[in-house]
Coordinates of C-alpha atoms in Angstrom, one line a residue:
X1 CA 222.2 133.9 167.1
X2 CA 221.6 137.8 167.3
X3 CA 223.7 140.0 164.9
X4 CA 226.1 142.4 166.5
X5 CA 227.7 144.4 164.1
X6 CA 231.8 144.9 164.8
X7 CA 232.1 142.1 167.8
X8 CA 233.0 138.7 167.3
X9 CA 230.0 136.7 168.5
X10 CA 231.7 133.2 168.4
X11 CA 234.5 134.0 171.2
X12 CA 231.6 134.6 174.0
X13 CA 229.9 131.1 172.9
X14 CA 233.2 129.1 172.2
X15 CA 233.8 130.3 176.1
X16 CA 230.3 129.3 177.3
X17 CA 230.3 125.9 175.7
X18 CA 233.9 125.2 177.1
X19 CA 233.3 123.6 180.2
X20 CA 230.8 120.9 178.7
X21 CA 233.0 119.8 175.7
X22 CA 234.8 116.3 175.5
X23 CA 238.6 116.6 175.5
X24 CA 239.1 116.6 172.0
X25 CA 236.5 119.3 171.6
X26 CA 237.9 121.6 174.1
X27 CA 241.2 121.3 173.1
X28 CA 239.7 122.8 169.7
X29 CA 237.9 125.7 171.2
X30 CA 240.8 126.4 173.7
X31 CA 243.6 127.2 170.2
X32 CA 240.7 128.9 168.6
X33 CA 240.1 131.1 171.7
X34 CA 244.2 131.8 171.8
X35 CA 244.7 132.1 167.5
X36 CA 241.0 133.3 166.8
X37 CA 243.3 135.9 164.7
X38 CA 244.9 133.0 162.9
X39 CA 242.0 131.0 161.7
X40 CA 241.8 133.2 158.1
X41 CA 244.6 131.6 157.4
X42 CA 244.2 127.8 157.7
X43 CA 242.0 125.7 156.5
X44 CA 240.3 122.7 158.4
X45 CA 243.6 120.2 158.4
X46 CA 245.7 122.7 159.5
X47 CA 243.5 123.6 162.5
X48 CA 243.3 120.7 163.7
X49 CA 247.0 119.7 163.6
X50 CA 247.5 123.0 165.0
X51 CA 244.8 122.1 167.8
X52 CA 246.4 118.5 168.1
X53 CA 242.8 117.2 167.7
X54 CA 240.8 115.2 164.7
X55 CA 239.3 117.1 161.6
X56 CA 235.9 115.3 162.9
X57 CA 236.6 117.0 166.8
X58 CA 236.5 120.3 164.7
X59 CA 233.2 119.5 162.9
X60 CA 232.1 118.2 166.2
X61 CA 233.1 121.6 168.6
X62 CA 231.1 123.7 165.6
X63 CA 228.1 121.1 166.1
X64 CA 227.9 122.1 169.4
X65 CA 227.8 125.8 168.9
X66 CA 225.1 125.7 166.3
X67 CA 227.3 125.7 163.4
X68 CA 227.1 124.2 160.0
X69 CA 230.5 123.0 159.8
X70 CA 233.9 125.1 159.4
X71 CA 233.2 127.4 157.0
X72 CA 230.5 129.3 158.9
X73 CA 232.8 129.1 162.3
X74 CA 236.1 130.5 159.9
X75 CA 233.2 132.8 158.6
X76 CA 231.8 134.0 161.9
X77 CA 235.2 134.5 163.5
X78 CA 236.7 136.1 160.5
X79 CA 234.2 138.7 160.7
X80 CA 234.7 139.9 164.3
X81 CA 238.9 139.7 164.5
X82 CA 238.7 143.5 162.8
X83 CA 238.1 145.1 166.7
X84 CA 240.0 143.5 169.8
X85 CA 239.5 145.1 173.1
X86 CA 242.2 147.9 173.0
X87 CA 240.7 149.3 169.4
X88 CA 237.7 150.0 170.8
X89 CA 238.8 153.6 172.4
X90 CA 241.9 154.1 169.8
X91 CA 245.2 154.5 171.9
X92 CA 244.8 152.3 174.6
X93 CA 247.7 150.4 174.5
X94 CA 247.5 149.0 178.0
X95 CA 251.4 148.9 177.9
X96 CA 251.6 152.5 177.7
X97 CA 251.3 153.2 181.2
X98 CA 254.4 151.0 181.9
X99 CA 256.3 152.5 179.8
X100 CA 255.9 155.9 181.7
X101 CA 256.9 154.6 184.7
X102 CA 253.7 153.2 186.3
X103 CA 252.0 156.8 186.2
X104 CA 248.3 156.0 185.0
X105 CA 246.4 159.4 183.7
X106 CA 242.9 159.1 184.5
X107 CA 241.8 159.4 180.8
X108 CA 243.0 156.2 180.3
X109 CA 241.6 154.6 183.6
X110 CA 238.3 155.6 181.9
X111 CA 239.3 154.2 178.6
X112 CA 240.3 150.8 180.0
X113 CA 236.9 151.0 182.5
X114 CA 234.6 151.7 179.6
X115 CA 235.7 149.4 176.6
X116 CA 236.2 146.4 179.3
X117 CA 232.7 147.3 179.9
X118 CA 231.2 148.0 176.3
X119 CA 232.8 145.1 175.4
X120 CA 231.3 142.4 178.0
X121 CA 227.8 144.1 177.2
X122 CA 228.2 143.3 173.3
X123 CA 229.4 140.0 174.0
X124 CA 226.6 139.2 176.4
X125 CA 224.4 140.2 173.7
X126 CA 225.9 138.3 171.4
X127 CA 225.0 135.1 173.8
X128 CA 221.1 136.0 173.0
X129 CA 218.7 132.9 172.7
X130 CA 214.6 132.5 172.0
X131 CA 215.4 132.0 175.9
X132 CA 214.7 135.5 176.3
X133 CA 211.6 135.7 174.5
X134 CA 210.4 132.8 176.6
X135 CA 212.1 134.9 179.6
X136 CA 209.5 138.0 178.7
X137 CA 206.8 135.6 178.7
X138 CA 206.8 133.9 181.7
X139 CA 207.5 137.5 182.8
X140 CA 204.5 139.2 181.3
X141 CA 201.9 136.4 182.4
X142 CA 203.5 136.6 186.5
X143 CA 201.6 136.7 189.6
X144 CA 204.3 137.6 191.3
X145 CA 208.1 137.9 191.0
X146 CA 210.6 136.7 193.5
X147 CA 214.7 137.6 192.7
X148 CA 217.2 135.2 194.4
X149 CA 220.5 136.6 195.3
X150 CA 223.6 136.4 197.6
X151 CA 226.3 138.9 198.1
X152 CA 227.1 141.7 195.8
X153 CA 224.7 140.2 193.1
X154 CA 222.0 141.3 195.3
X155 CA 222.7 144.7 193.9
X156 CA 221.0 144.2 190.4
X157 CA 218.4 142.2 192.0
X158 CA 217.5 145.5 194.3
X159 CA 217.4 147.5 190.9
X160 CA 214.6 144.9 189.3
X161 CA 212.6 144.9 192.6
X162 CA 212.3 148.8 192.3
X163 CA 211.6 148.8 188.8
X164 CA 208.8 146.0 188.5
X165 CA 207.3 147.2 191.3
X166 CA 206.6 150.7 189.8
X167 CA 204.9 148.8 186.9
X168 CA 202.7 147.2 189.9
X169 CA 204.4 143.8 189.8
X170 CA 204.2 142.3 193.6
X171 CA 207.5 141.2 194.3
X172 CA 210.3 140.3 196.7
X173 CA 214.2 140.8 196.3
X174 CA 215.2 139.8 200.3
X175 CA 219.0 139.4 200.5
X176 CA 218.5 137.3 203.7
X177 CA 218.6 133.5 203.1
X178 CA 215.7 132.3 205.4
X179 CA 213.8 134.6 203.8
X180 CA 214.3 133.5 200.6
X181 CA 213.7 130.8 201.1
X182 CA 210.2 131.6 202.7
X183 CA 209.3 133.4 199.6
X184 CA 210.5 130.5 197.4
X185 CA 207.6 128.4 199.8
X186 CA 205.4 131.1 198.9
X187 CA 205.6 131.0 195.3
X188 CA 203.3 128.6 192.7
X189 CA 202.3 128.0 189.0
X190 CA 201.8 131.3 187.2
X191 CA 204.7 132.8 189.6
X192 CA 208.5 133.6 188.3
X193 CA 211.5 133.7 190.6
X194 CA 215.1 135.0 189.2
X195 CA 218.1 134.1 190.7
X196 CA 221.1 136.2 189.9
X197 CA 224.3 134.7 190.3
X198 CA 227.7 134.6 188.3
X199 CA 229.5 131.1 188.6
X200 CA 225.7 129.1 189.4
X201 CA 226.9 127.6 192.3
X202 CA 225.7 129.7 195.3
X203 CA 223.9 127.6 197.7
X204 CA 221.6 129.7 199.1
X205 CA 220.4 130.8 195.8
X206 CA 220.1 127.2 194.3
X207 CA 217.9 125.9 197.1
X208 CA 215.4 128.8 197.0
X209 CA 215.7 128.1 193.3
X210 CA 214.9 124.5 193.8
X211 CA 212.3 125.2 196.3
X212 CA 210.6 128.1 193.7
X213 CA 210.1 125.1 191.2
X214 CA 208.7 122.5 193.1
X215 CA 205.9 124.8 193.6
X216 CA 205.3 125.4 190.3
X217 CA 207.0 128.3 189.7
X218 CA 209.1 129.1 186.6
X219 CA 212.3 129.2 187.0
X220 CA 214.8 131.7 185.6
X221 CA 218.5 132.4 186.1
X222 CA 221.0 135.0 185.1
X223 CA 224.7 133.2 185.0
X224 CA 227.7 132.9 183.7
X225 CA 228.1 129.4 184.2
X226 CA 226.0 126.8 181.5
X227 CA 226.9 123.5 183.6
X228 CA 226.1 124.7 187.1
X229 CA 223.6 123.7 189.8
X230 CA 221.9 126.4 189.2
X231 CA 221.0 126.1 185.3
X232 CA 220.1 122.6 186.7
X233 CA 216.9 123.6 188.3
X234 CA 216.2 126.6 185.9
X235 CA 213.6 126.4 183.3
X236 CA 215.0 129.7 181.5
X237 CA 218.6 130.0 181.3
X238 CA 220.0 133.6 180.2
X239 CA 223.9 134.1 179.9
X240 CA 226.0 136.9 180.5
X241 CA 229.8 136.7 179.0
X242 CA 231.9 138.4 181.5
X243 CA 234.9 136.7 182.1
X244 CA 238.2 137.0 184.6
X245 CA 240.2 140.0 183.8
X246 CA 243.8 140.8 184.9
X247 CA 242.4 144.8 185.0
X248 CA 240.4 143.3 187.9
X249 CA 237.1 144.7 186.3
X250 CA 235.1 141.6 186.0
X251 CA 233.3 142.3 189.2
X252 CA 231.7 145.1 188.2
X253 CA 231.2 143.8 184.3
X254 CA 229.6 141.2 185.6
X255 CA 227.1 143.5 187.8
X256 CA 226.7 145.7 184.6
X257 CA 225.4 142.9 182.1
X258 CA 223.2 141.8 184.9
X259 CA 221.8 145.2 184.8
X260 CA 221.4 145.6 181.7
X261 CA 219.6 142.1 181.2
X262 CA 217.1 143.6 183.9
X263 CA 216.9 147.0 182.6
X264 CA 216.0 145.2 179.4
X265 CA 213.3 143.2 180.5
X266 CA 211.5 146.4 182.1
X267 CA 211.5 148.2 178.8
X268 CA 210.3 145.2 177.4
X269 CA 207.3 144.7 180.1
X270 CA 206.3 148.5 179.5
X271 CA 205.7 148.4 175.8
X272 CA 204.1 145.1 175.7
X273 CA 201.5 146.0 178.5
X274 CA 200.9 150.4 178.4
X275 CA 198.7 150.2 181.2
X276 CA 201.5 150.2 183.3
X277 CA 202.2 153.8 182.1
X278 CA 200.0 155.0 185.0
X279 CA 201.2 153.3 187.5
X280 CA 204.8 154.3 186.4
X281 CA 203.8 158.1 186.7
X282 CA 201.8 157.8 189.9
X283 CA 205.2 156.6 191.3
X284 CA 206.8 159.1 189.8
X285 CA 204.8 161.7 191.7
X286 CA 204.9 159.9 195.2
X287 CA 208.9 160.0 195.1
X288 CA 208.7 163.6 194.6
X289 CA 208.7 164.6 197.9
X290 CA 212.6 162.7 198.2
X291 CA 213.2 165.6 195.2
X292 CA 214.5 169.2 196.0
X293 CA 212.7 172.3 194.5
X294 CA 212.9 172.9 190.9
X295 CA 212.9 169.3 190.0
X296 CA 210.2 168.8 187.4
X297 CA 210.5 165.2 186.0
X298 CA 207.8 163.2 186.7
X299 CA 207.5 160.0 184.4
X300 CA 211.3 158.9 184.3
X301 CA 212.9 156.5 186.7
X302 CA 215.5 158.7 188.2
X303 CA 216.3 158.0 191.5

């Protein structure tokens, strides 16, 4: 598991493991998840009478997470419970803005916005797996890419069509699920599709999915969700860590992660293969004419 100094790397993996555990197991991860602060101070008995689950469910739950045993997940934990969400910015106490009466200054709008934000980012990247490598890979060695998407998740997938296809990558991001679905027929060995989609279970994107792979394409998907149809006929499974938020910010945390996952694997593409500088640059210059006088850039990626 990646190293992410300050963030507590074990509360984004106890979440994504939840949904698979047996009972005993979740009912672990679900106290640790409410008294992650808690755990310096018991030791393994004491968790799990506090849990109401077996010493062995314990050993079990940090089985599934990659773990030793309890002293690495007391460890792991211990090390992250320094920074919660509202230290982060210091003074954003989000029950300040009741206690004025409602009245919300934008400074602290921002505040909220942008450590919700860091926050989910750090966490996503404390999610990070050889997946990724094998991700860039498949990536690196494509015929052509294909991005499935449905909805507002369509969004990021419009971002990585624009950006591979500056590096010369033929590609398709259509929004539209017939014709998705036609360039999931088109695909075959050698070609990558990448379906974006938060909880795994749009249909649309799971049957161009499905349809992507039986051609022989490699599969790769960007969720939330590890037990979802969609991980189900994925070869590559990356995971982003947002989760439901009573600020009502998930939706675009979610879109941000997915971003930068994207924006990731671009950066990644153009150092491992610099003859895409070029082509980078030559589409530099053809979008100057969308510039106004006086702009001079030519080898970035502004829009």
């Amino acid at each position: 598991m990646a190293q992410t100094t300050g963030t507590n790397q074990l509360i984004p993996k106890l979440r994504l493991v939840l949904p698979g555990l047996a009972k005993s197991e979740r009912r672990a991860a679900e106290y640790l998840l409410e008294n992650a602060d808690k755990l310096p101070a018991l030791n393994l008995a004491e968790l799990a009478a506090g849990a109401g689950c077996s010493q062995a469910s314990i050993v079990r739950l940090c089985k599934a997470m990659g773990l030793d045993g309890f002293k690495q997940l007391k460890a792991e934990l211990t090390r992250g419970n320094r920074l919660d969400r509202g230290e982060l910015f210091p003074g954003g106490d989000e029950g300040e803005a009741a206690a004025r009466g409602g009245v919300v200054p934008m400074a602290d709008v921002l505040r909220e916005v942008f450590s919700y934000n860091v926050r989910q980012l750090q966490d996503t990247f404390a999610l990070y797996t050889p997946q990724y490598d094998a991700a860039l890979e498949a990536i690196l060695a494509a015929g052509q890419l294909a991005f499935f998407s449905i909805g507002n998740a369509s969004m990021p997938c419009q971002y990585a069509y624009m950006m591979f296809r500056r590096m010369g990558y033929p590609c398709s991001a259509n929004t539209d699920p017939d014709l998705q679905m036609l360039d999931a027929a088109n695909l075959k060995k050698g070609d990558v599709a990448i379906a974006v989609s938060h909880t795994g279970q749009t249909r649309h994107v799971v049957a161009a999915t499905e349809l992507a792979r039986q051609g022989g394409a490699t599969t790769i998907c960007i969720t939330k969700n590890a037990k979802s149809p969609l991980t189900k006929v994925c070869d590559i499974h990356l995971f982003t860590a947002t989760v439901d938020s009573s600020m009502h910010m998930e939706l675009v945390a979610r879109r941000i992660a997915e971003y930068a996952i994207i924006e990731a694997f671009y950066h990644a593409v153009r150092m491992r293969r610099p003859e895409v500088e070029g082509l980078v640059k030559e589409g530099s210059l053809a979008m100057r004419i969308n510039k106004l006088p006086g702009f001079t850039r030519m080898d970035g990626i502004d829009a």
